Every structure is written in structure tokens, then in C-alpha cells.
Amino acid sequence: ADICFTSTTVPKMLVNIHSQNNTITYKGCITQMNFFLIFSVVDIFLLTVMAYDRFVAICQPLHYMVIMNPRFCGLLILVSWTVSILHALVQSLMVLWLVFCIDLEIPHFFCELNQVVHCACSDTFPNDIVIYLATVLIACCPFAAILYSYSKIVSSICAISSAQGRYKAFSTCVSHLSVVSLFYGTSLGVYLSSAATENSHSVATASVVYTVVT
């Protein structure tokens, strides 16, 4: 998922830098945006599933193999991909309904949904509503679930008597916590900021963090 997520934006960006040609076709832009939405939402759900996995492993270790059985893990993956594809399809179709002017310039290094929508010449109010609703349901709710999981994890780790045991339990969560912090800190900032269309340089810089660095 991470490889595909990065591959939707970085190769085109590198080609643009090398050729000094920043153009992209309308079909190419919609395609890039669609795949970007699919893999970004898959990443969000997988980060949430990983937090739940750590919660079960640390808080309920004796039940781990029963709860996180292959069938349940497969179901979690299936739900993640299904919701991601449906969300990307809805957002892409709504963008296709918009009217764009000729010689459109997107102030970004890829076709990011928010930037594309606000470059339209027609009314974008329905798109804005759907984007904000999707941000709350697909990003904020999983983030709240991650925070809840880690609140329980921290409580369980603090209850461990040995320092070595606490270190071992916490060390399994460090990489996940780092990615969650970088990914959510920048992506939610981009999508929830009211000034997202006014300061394109800051938006692009923040986007590099959650599309490349993580």
C-alpha cells in the first residue's frame, strides 16, 4: 500500500523536475487523484488496524491468536480496500461533474483533491461538503480509534512491573507511532485548514511529508 501510495505522485514529480515540464493531461490528473485517494485511505485504515493489533497484543496477549485470527485479519483488509475504492470513486465522479477553465494551473506537485476542486470555474460547495464529511469520517474517526487504543496500551505498559518488560512492549509501537504522528499531523492539517487554498507552498510542503517521508 505504501509503495503504491508513493508511486502515484513521486515518479511524475521526478519526471517534471527532470524535464522542466509540469504539464499533465486531464485524464492523467483524474487518474492520479483517484489512485492517490484509494491508497491514502487504505493507509489510514491499515494504520488504525495496526493500532488495534498492538492493543490486542499488549492488553490481551493470551487472547491474541484467537482475536487476530486469519479470517478476521482478511475481513479487516477487505473492508479497508472496499471503503477506500468507494470513497475514491465518489470523489472522482464529483470532480468530473465540475467545469474547469482552459490552461488550468494547479499550485501543487500532484493532482491533490482539494487543490483541483478549488481550481474549478463552477460551484464547488457540494464537493467541499463531501470532502469535509469524508475527512471527519475516514480520517478523524480512525485517528480517534488510534488514540483510544494507545491510551489503553499506555495504561497496560505502566502496569508492567519490570523496566525491561515496559521497554519491550513500548518498542513495538515506536515506528507505528512515528508514522501516525507524521501522517496525521500533516494530512489533517492540509484538509482541515481553512487557508489550504491560500498558502499553496505550505500545503505542498506538508504534503511531501505524508506522501513521501512516512
PDB file of C-alpha atoms in Angstrom:
ATOM      1  CA  ALA A   1       0.000   0.000   0.000  1.00  0.00           C
ATOM      2  CA  ASP A   2       2.831   2.421   0.877  1.00  0.00           C
ATOM      3  CA  ILE A   3       4.730   1.632  -2.324  1.00  0.00           C
ATOM      4  CA  CYS A   4       1.606   2.216  -4.444  1.00  0.00           C
ATOM      5  CA  PHE A   5       0.735   5.353  -2.452  1.00  0.00           C
ATOM      6  CA  THR A   6       4.146   6.912  -3.143  1.00  0.00           C
ATOM      7  CA  SER A   7       4.203   5.684  -6.746  1.00  0.00           C
ATOM      8  CA  THR A   8       1.082   7.690  -7.649  1.00  0.00           C
ATOM      9  CA  THR A   9       2.884  11.019  -7.142  1.00  0.00           C
ATOM     10  CA  VAL A  10       6.685  10.746  -6.897  1.00  0.00           C
ATOM     11  CA  PRO A  11       7.556   9.323 -10.372  1.00  0.00           C
ATOM     12  CA  LYS A  12       5.557  12.051 -12.142  1.00  0.00           C
ATOM     13  CA  MET A  13       7.099  14.684  -9.864  1.00  0.00           C
ATOM     14  CA  LEU A  14      10.625  13.439 -10.718  1.00  0.00           C
ATOM     15  CA  VAL A  15       9.829  13.468 -14.453  1.00  0.00           C
ATOM     16  CA  ASN A  16       8.562  17.045 -14.141  1.00  0.00           C
ATOM     17  CA  ILE A  17      11.726  18.124 -12.318  1.00  0.00           C
ATOM     18  CA  HIS A  18      13.982  16.417 -14.876  1.00  0.00           C
ATOM     19  CA  SER A  19      12.175  17.633 -17.993  1.00  0.00           C
ATOM     20  CA  GLN A  20      11.219  21.075 -16.619  1.00  0.00           C
ATOM     21  CA  ASN A  21       7.736  20.348 -17.987  1.00  0.00           C
ATOM     22  CA  ASN A  22       4.995  20.466 -15.353  1.00  0.00           C
ATOM     23  CA  THR A  23       2.029  19.595 -17.565  1.00  0.00           C
ATOM     24  CA  ILE A  24      -0.396  16.720 -17.034  1.00  0.00           C
ATOM     25  CA  THR A  25      -3.447  15.726 -19.075  1.00  0.00           C
ATOM     26  CA  TYR A  26      -6.978  15.992 -17.688  1.00  0.00           C
ATOM     27  CA  LYS A  27      -7.386  12.195 -17.779  1.00  0.00           C
ATOM     28  CA  GLY A  28      -3.974  11.759 -16.186  1.00  0.00           C
ATOM     29  CA  CYS A  29      -4.852  14.187 -13.414  1.00  0.00           C
ATOM     30  CA  ILE A  30      -8.147  12.447 -12.593  1.00  0.00           C
ATOM     31  CA  THR A  31      -6.429   9.040 -12.689  1.00  0.00           C
ATOM     32  CA  GLN A  32      -3.630  10.184 -10.397  1.00  0.00           C
ATOM     33  CA  MET A  33      -6.111  11.719  -7.973  1.00  0.00           C
ATOM     34  CA  ASN A  34      -8.253   8.568  -7.940  1.00  0.00           C
ATOM     35  CA  PHE A  35      -5.347   6.224  -7.135  1.00  0.00           C
ATOM     36  CA  PHE A  36      -3.943   8.710  -4.617  1.00  0.00           C
ATOM     37  CA  LEU A  37      -7.277   8.706  -2.759  1.00  0.00           C
ATOM     38  CA  ILE A  38      -7.500   4.897  -2.816  1.00  0.00           C
ATOM     39  CA  PHE A  39      -4.041   4.271  -1.382  1.00  0.00           C
ATOM     40  CA  SER A  40      -4.123   7.164   1.108  1.00  0.00           C
ATOM     41  CA  VAL A  41      -7.380   5.901   2.661  1.00  0.00           C
ATOM     42  CA  VAL A  42      -6.030   2.325   2.666  1.00  0.00           C
ATOM     43  CA  ASP A  43      -3.020   3.670   4.592  1.00  0.00           C
ATOM     44  CA  ILE A  44      -5.315   5.358   7.104  1.00  0.00           C
ATOM     45  CA  PHE A  45      -7.281   2.166   7.738  1.00  0.00           C
ATOM     46  CA  LEU A  46      -4.167  -0.004   7.918  1.00  0.00           C
ATOM     47  CA  LEU A  47      -2.607   2.354  10.485  1.00  0.00           C
ATOM     48  CA  THR A  48      -5.810   2.004  12.512  1.00  0.00           C
ATOM     49  CA  VAL A  49      -5.776  -1.795  12.186  1.00  0.00           C
ATOM     50  CA  MET A  50      -2.114  -1.841  13.272  1.00  0.00           C
ATOM     51  CA  ALA A  51      -3.019   0.188  16.378  1.00  0.00           C
ATOM     52  CA  TYR A  52      -5.776  -2.321  17.203  1.00  0.00           C
ATOM     53  CA  ASP A  53      -3.313  -5.171  16.633  1.00  0.00           C
ATOM     54  CA  ARG A  54      -0.867  -3.603  19.122  1.00  0.00           C
ATOM     55  CA  PHE A  55      -3.742  -3.040  21.573  1.00  0.00           C
ATOM     56  CA  VAL A  56      -4.738  -6.716  21.492  1.00  0.00           C
ATOM     57  CA  ALA A  57      -1.106  -7.922  21.642  1.00  0.00           C
ATOM     58  CA  ILE A  58      -0.243  -5.802  24.694  1.00  0.00           C
ATOM     59  CA  CYS A  59      -3.550  -5.547  26.550  1.00  0.00           C
ATOM     60  CA  GLN A  60      -4.936  -9.028  25.829  1.00  0.00           C
ATOM     61  CA  PRO A  61      -1.878 -11.156  24.961  1.00  0.00           C
ATOM     62  CA  LEU A  62      -3.443 -14.507  25.889  1.00  0.00           C
ATOM     63  CA  HIS A  63      -6.364 -13.903  23.516  1.00  0.00           C
ATOM     64  CA  TYR A  64      -4.260 -12.513  20.652  1.00  0.00           C
ATOM     65  CA  MET A  65      -4.242 -15.631  18.448  1.00  0.00           C
ATOM     66  CA  VAL A  66      -7.991 -16.071  18.911  1.00  0.00           C
ATOM     67  CA  ILE A  67      -8.967 -12.450  18.209  1.00  0.00           C
ATOM     68  CA  MET A  68      -6.482 -11.705  15.408  1.00  0.00           C
ATOM     69  CA  ASN A  69      -7.168 -14.901  13.503  1.00  0.00           C
ATOM     70  CA  PRO A  70      -6.509 -15.045   9.714  1.00  0.00           C
ATOM     71  CA  ARG A  71     -10.217 -14.781   8.854  1.00  0.00           C
ATOM     72  CA  PHE A  72     -10.677 -11.610  10.927  1.00  0.00           C
ATOM     73  CA  CYS A  73      -7.472 -10.078   9.521  1.00  0.00           C
ATOM     74  CA  GLY A  74      -8.668 -10.832   5.989  1.00  0.00           C
ATOM     75  CA  LEU A  75     -12.015  -9.181   6.767  1.00  0.00           C
ATOM     76  CA  LEU A  76     -10.253  -6.049   8.038  1.00  0.00           C
ATOM     77  CA  ILE A  77      -8.191  -5.854   4.837  1.00  0.00           C
ATOM     78  CA  LEU A  78     -11.275  -6.398   2.662  1.00  0.00           C
ATOM     79  CA  VAL A  79     -13.237  -3.639   4.437  1.00  0.00           C
ATOM     80  CA  SER A  80     -10.264  -1.256   4.179  1.00  0.00           C
ATOM     81  CA  TRP A  81      -9.928  -1.720   0.411  1.00  0.00           C
ATOM     82  CA  THR A  82     -13.690  -1.639  -0.239  1.00  0.00           C
ATOM     83  CA  VAL A  83     -14.254   1.629   1.641  1.00  0.00           C
ATOM     84  CA  SER A  84     -11.145   3.176   0.034  1.00  0.00           C
ATOM     85  CA  ILE A  85     -12.230   2.325  -3.521  1.00  0.00           C
ATOM     86  CA  LEU A  86     -15.821   3.518  -2.970  1.00  0.00           C
ATOM     87  CA  HIS A  87     -14.615   6.786  -1.414  1.00  0.00           C
ATOM     88  CA  ALA A  88     -12.189   7.450  -4.292  1.00  0.00           C
ATOM     89  CA  LEU A  89     -14.913   6.663  -6.835  1.00  0.00           C
ATOM     90  CA  VAL A  90     -17.374   9.128  -5.253  1.00  0.00           C
ATOM     91  CA  GLN A  91     -14.788  11.912  -5.006  1.00  0.00           C
ATOM     92  CA  SER A  92     -13.536  11.370  -8.580  1.00  0.00           C
ATOM     93  CA  LEU A  93     -17.052  11.337 -10.044  1.00  0.00           C
ATOM     94  CA  MET A  94     -17.890  14.581  -8.245  1.00  0.00           C
ATOM     95  CA  VAL A  95     -14.758  16.198  -9.694  1.00  0.00           C
ATOM     96  CA  LEU A  96     -15.771  15.028 -13.187  1.00  0.00           C
ATOM     97  CA  TRP A  97     -19.026  16.998 -12.804  1.00  0.00           C
ATOM     98  CA  LEU A  98     -17.098  20.250 -12.281  1.00  0.00           C
ATOM     99  CA  VAL A  99     -16.323  22.690 -15.090  1.00  0.00           C
ATOM    100  CA  PHE A 100     -12.687  23.767 -15.462  1.00  0.00           C
ATOM    101  CA  CYS A 101     -11.220  26.688 -17.369  1.00  0.00           C
ATOM    102  CA  ILE A 102      -8.650  26.245 -20.138  1.00  0.00           C
ATOM    103  CA  ASP A 103      -4.947  26.468 -19.171  1.00  0.00           C
ATOM    104  CA  LEU A 104      -5.602  25.420 -15.591  1.00  0.00           C
ATOM    105  CA  GLU A 105      -2.699  25.727 -13.149  1.00  0.00           C
ATOM    106  CA  ILE A 106      -2.705  23.587 -10.006  1.00  0.00           C
ATOM    107  CA  PRO A 107      -0.474  25.098  -7.271  1.00  0.00           C
ATOM    108  CA  HIS A 108       0.828  21.702  -6.182  1.00  0.00           C
ATOM    109  CA  PHE A 109       3.292  18.968  -7.256  1.00  0.00           C
ATOM    110  CA  PHE A 110       0.455  16.485  -7.908  1.00  0.00           C
ATOM    111  CA  CYS A 111      -3.301  16.490  -8.517  1.00  0.00           C
ATOM    112  CA  GLU A 112      -4.405  16.795  -4.901  1.00  0.00           C
ATOM    113  CA  LEU A 113      -8.188  16.678  -4.449  1.00  0.00           C
ATOM    114  CA  ASN A 114      -8.613  19.910  -2.503  1.00  0.00           C
ATOM    115  CA  GLN A 115      -6.427  21.911  -4.890  1.00  0.00           C
ATOM    116  CA  VAL A 116      -8.117  20.526  -8.023  1.00  0.00           C
ATOM    117  CA  VAL A 117     -11.622  21.236  -6.691  1.00  0.00           C
ATOM    118  CA  HIS A 118     -10.795  24.847  -5.838  1.00  0.00           C
ATOM    119  CA  CYS A 119      -9.409  25.427  -9.339  1.00  0.00           C
ATOM    120  CA  ALA A 120     -12.846  24.751 -10.878  1.00  0.00           C
ATOM    121  CA  CYS A 121     -14.852  27.509 -12.536  1.00  0.00           C
ATOM    122  CA  SER A 122     -18.201  26.082 -11.357  1.00  0.00           C
ATOM    123  CA  ASP A 123     -19.771  25.839  -7.889  1.00  0.00           C
ATOM    124  CA  THR A 124     -17.695  23.613  -5.572  1.00  0.00           C
ATOM    125  CA  PHE A 125     -19.933  23.747  -2.479  1.00  0.00           C
ATOM    126  CA  PRO A 126     -21.169  20.107  -2.789  1.00  0.00           C
ATOM    127  CA  ASN A 127     -17.572  18.939  -3.267  1.00  0.00           C
ATOM    128  CA  ASP A 128     -16.428  20.891  -0.203  1.00  0.00           C
ATOM    129  CA  ILE A 129     -19.179  19.317   1.915  1.00  0.00           C
ATOM    130  CA  VAL A 130     -18.268  15.792   0.779  1.00  0.00           C
ATOM    131  CA  ILE A 131     -14.540  16.443   1.336  1.00  0.00           C
ATOM    132  CA  TYR A 132     -15.092  17.680   4.887  1.00  0.00           C
ATOM    133  CA  LEU A 133     -17.504  14.833   5.713  1.00  0.00           C
ATOM    134  CA  ALA A 134     -15.040  12.297   4.329  1.00  0.00           C
ATOM    135  CA  THR A 135     -12.211  13.891   6.323  1.00  0.00           C
ATOM    136  CA  VAL A 136     -14.208  13.544   9.548  1.00  0.00           C
ATOM    137  CA  LEU A 137     -15.488  10.002   8.904  1.00  0.00           C
ATOM    138  CA  ILE A 138     -12.481   8.464   7.148  1.00  0.00           C
ATOM    139  CA  ALA A 139      -9.622  10.317   8.859  1.00  0.00           C
ATOM    140  CA  CYS A 140     -10.751  11.755  12.204  1.00  0.00           C
ATOM    141  CA  CYS A 141     -12.734   8.699  13.391  1.00  0.00           C
ATOM    142  CA  PRO A 142      -9.858   6.249  12.738  1.00  0.00           C
ATOM    143  CA  PHE A 143      -7.482   8.729  14.396  1.00  0.00           C
ATOM    144  CA  ALA A 144      -9.732   8.783  17.467  1.00  0.00           C
ATOM    145  CA  ALA A 145      -9.666   4.958  17.475  1.00  0.00           C
ATOM    146  CA  ILE A 146      -5.847   5.036  17.334  1.00  0.00           C
ATOM    147  CA  LEU A 147      -5.700   7.468  20.269  1.00  0.00           C
ATOM    148  CA  TYR A 148      -8.091   5.278  22.280  1.00  0.00           C
ATOM    149  CA  SER A 149      -6.022   2.155  21.529  1.00  0.00           C
ATOM    150  CA  TYR A 150      -2.818   3.848  22.649  1.00  0.00           C
ATOM    151  CA  SER A 151      -4.423   5.224  25.813  1.00  0.00           C
ATOM    152  CA  LYS A 152      -5.199   1.603  26.771  1.00  0.00           C
ATOM    153  CA  ILE A 153      -1.726   0.482  25.656  1.00  0.00           C
ATOM    154  CA  VAL A 154      -0.012   3.128  27.806  1.00  0.00           C
ATOM    155  CA  SER A 155      -2.118   2.102  30.816  1.00  0.00           C
ATOM    156  CA  SER A 156      -1.148  -1.545  30.313  1.00  0.00           C
ATOM    157  CA  ILE A 157       2.546  -0.706  29.836  1.00  0.00           C
ATOM    158  CA  CYS A 158       2.594   1.373  33.016  1.00  0.00           C
ATOM    159  CA  ALA A 159       1.164  -1.598  34.899  1.00  0.00           C
ATOM    160  CA  ILE A 160       4.109  -3.824  33.868  1.00  0.00           C
ATOM    161  CA  SER A 161       6.434  -4.214  36.865  1.00  0.00           C
ATOM    162  CA  SER A 162       9.811  -4.684  35.126  1.00  0.00           C
ATOM    163  CA  ALA A 163      11.545  -1.884  33.220  1.00  0.00           C
ATOM    164  CA  GLN A 164      12.689  -4.378  30.577  1.00  0.00           C
ATOM    165  CA  GLY A 165       9.114  -5.521  30.031  1.00  0.00           C
ATOM    166  CA  ARG A 166       7.885  -1.933  29.638  1.00  0.00           C
ATOM    167  CA  TYR A 167      10.685  -1.176  27.160  1.00  0.00           C
ATOM    168  CA  LYS A 168       9.949  -4.300  25.120  1.00  0.00           C
ATOM    169  CA  ALA A 169       6.219  -3.511  24.956  1.00  0.00           C
ATOM    170  CA  PHE A 170       6.736   0.145  24.025  1.00  0.00           C
ATOM    171  CA  SER A 171       9.451  -0.583  21.426  1.00  0.00           C
ATOM    172  CA  THR A 172       6.934  -2.498  19.294  1.00  0.00           C
ATOM    173  CA  CYS A 173       4.857   0.696  18.969  1.00  0.00           C
ATOM    174  CA  VAL A 174       7.523   3.344  18.289  1.00  0.00           C
ATOM    175  CA  SER A 175       7.687   3.031  14.482  1.00  0.00           C
ATOM    176  CA  HIS A 176       3.900   2.951  14.200  1.00  0.00           C
ATOM    177  CA  LEU A 177       3.529   5.995  16.452  1.00  0.00           C
ATOM    178  CA  SER A 178       6.110   7.903  14.397  1.00  0.00           C
ATOM    179  CA  VAL A 179       4.295   7.256  11.119  1.00  0.00           C
ATOM    180  CA  VAL A 180       0.902   8.074  12.660  1.00  0.00           C
ATOM    181  CA  SER A 181       2.234  11.385  14.009  1.00  0.00           C
ATOM    182  CA  LEU A 182       3.789  12.440  10.688  1.00  0.00           C
ATOM    183  CA  PHE A 183       0.947  11.146   8.510  1.00  0.00           C
ATOM    184  CA  TYR A 184      -1.963  12.542  10.508  1.00  0.00           C
ATOM    185  CA  GLY A 185      -0.228  15.708  11.658  1.00  0.00           C
ATOM    186  CA  THR A 186       0.371  16.882   8.095  1.00  0.00           C
ATOM    187  CA  SER A 187      -2.549  15.336   6.166  1.00  0.00           C
ATOM    188  CA  LEU A 188      -5.237  16.522   8.594  1.00  0.00           C
ATOM    189  CA  GLY A 189      -3.578  19.933   8.665  1.00  0.00           C
ATOM    190  CA  VAL A 190      -3.877  20.141   4.875  1.00  0.00           C
ATOM    191  CA  TYR A 191      -7.509  19.013   4.665  1.00  0.00           C
ATOM    192  CA  LEU A 192      -8.889  20.818   7.718  1.00  0.00           C
ATOM    193  CA  SER A 193      -7.044  24.107   7.283  1.00  0.00           C
ATOM    194  CA  SER A 194      -9.310  26.907   6.124  1.00  0.00           C
ATOM    195  CA  ALA A 195      -6.293  28.525   4.433  1.00  0.00           C
ATOM    196  CA  ALA A 196      -5.463  25.462   2.343  1.00  0.00           C
ATOM    197  CA  THR A 197      -6.047  27.226  -0.956  1.00  0.00           C
ATOM    198  CA  GLU A 198      -4.375  30.478   0.073  1.00  0.00           C
ATOM    199  CA  ASN A 199      -0.921  29.235   1.083  1.00  0.00           C
ATOM    200  CA  SER A 200      -0.137  26.642  -1.575  1.00  0.00           C
ATOM    201  CA  HIS A 201       3.580  26.484  -0.689  1.00  0.00           C
ATOM    202  CA  SER A 202       2.839  25.389   2.891  1.00  0.00           C
ATOM    203  CA  VAL A 203       0.283  22.855   1.646  1.00  0.00           C
ATOM    204  CA  ALA A 204       2.772  21.370  -0.829  1.00  0.00           C
ATOM    205  CA  THR A 205       5.495  21.184   1.831  1.00  0.00           C
ATOM    206  CA  ALA A 206       3.164  19.439   4.276  1.00  0.00           C
ATOM    207  CA  SER A 207       2.044  17.056   1.534  1.00  0.00           C
ATOM    208  CA  VAL A 208       5.642  15.962   0.899  1.00  0.00           C
ATOM    209  CA  VAL A 209       5.769  14.693   4.493  1.00  0.00           C
ATOM    210  CA  TYR A 210       2.717  12.427   4.319  1.00  0.00           C
ATOM    211  CA  THR A 211       3.236  11.322   0.686  1.00  0.00           C
ATOM    212  CA  VAL A 212       6.999  10.669   0.731  1.00  0.00           C
ATOM    213  CA  VAL A 213       8.645  10.859   4.171  1.00  0.00           C
ATOM    214  CA  THR A 214       6.354   8.455   6.033  1.00  0.00           C
TER     215      THR A 214
END
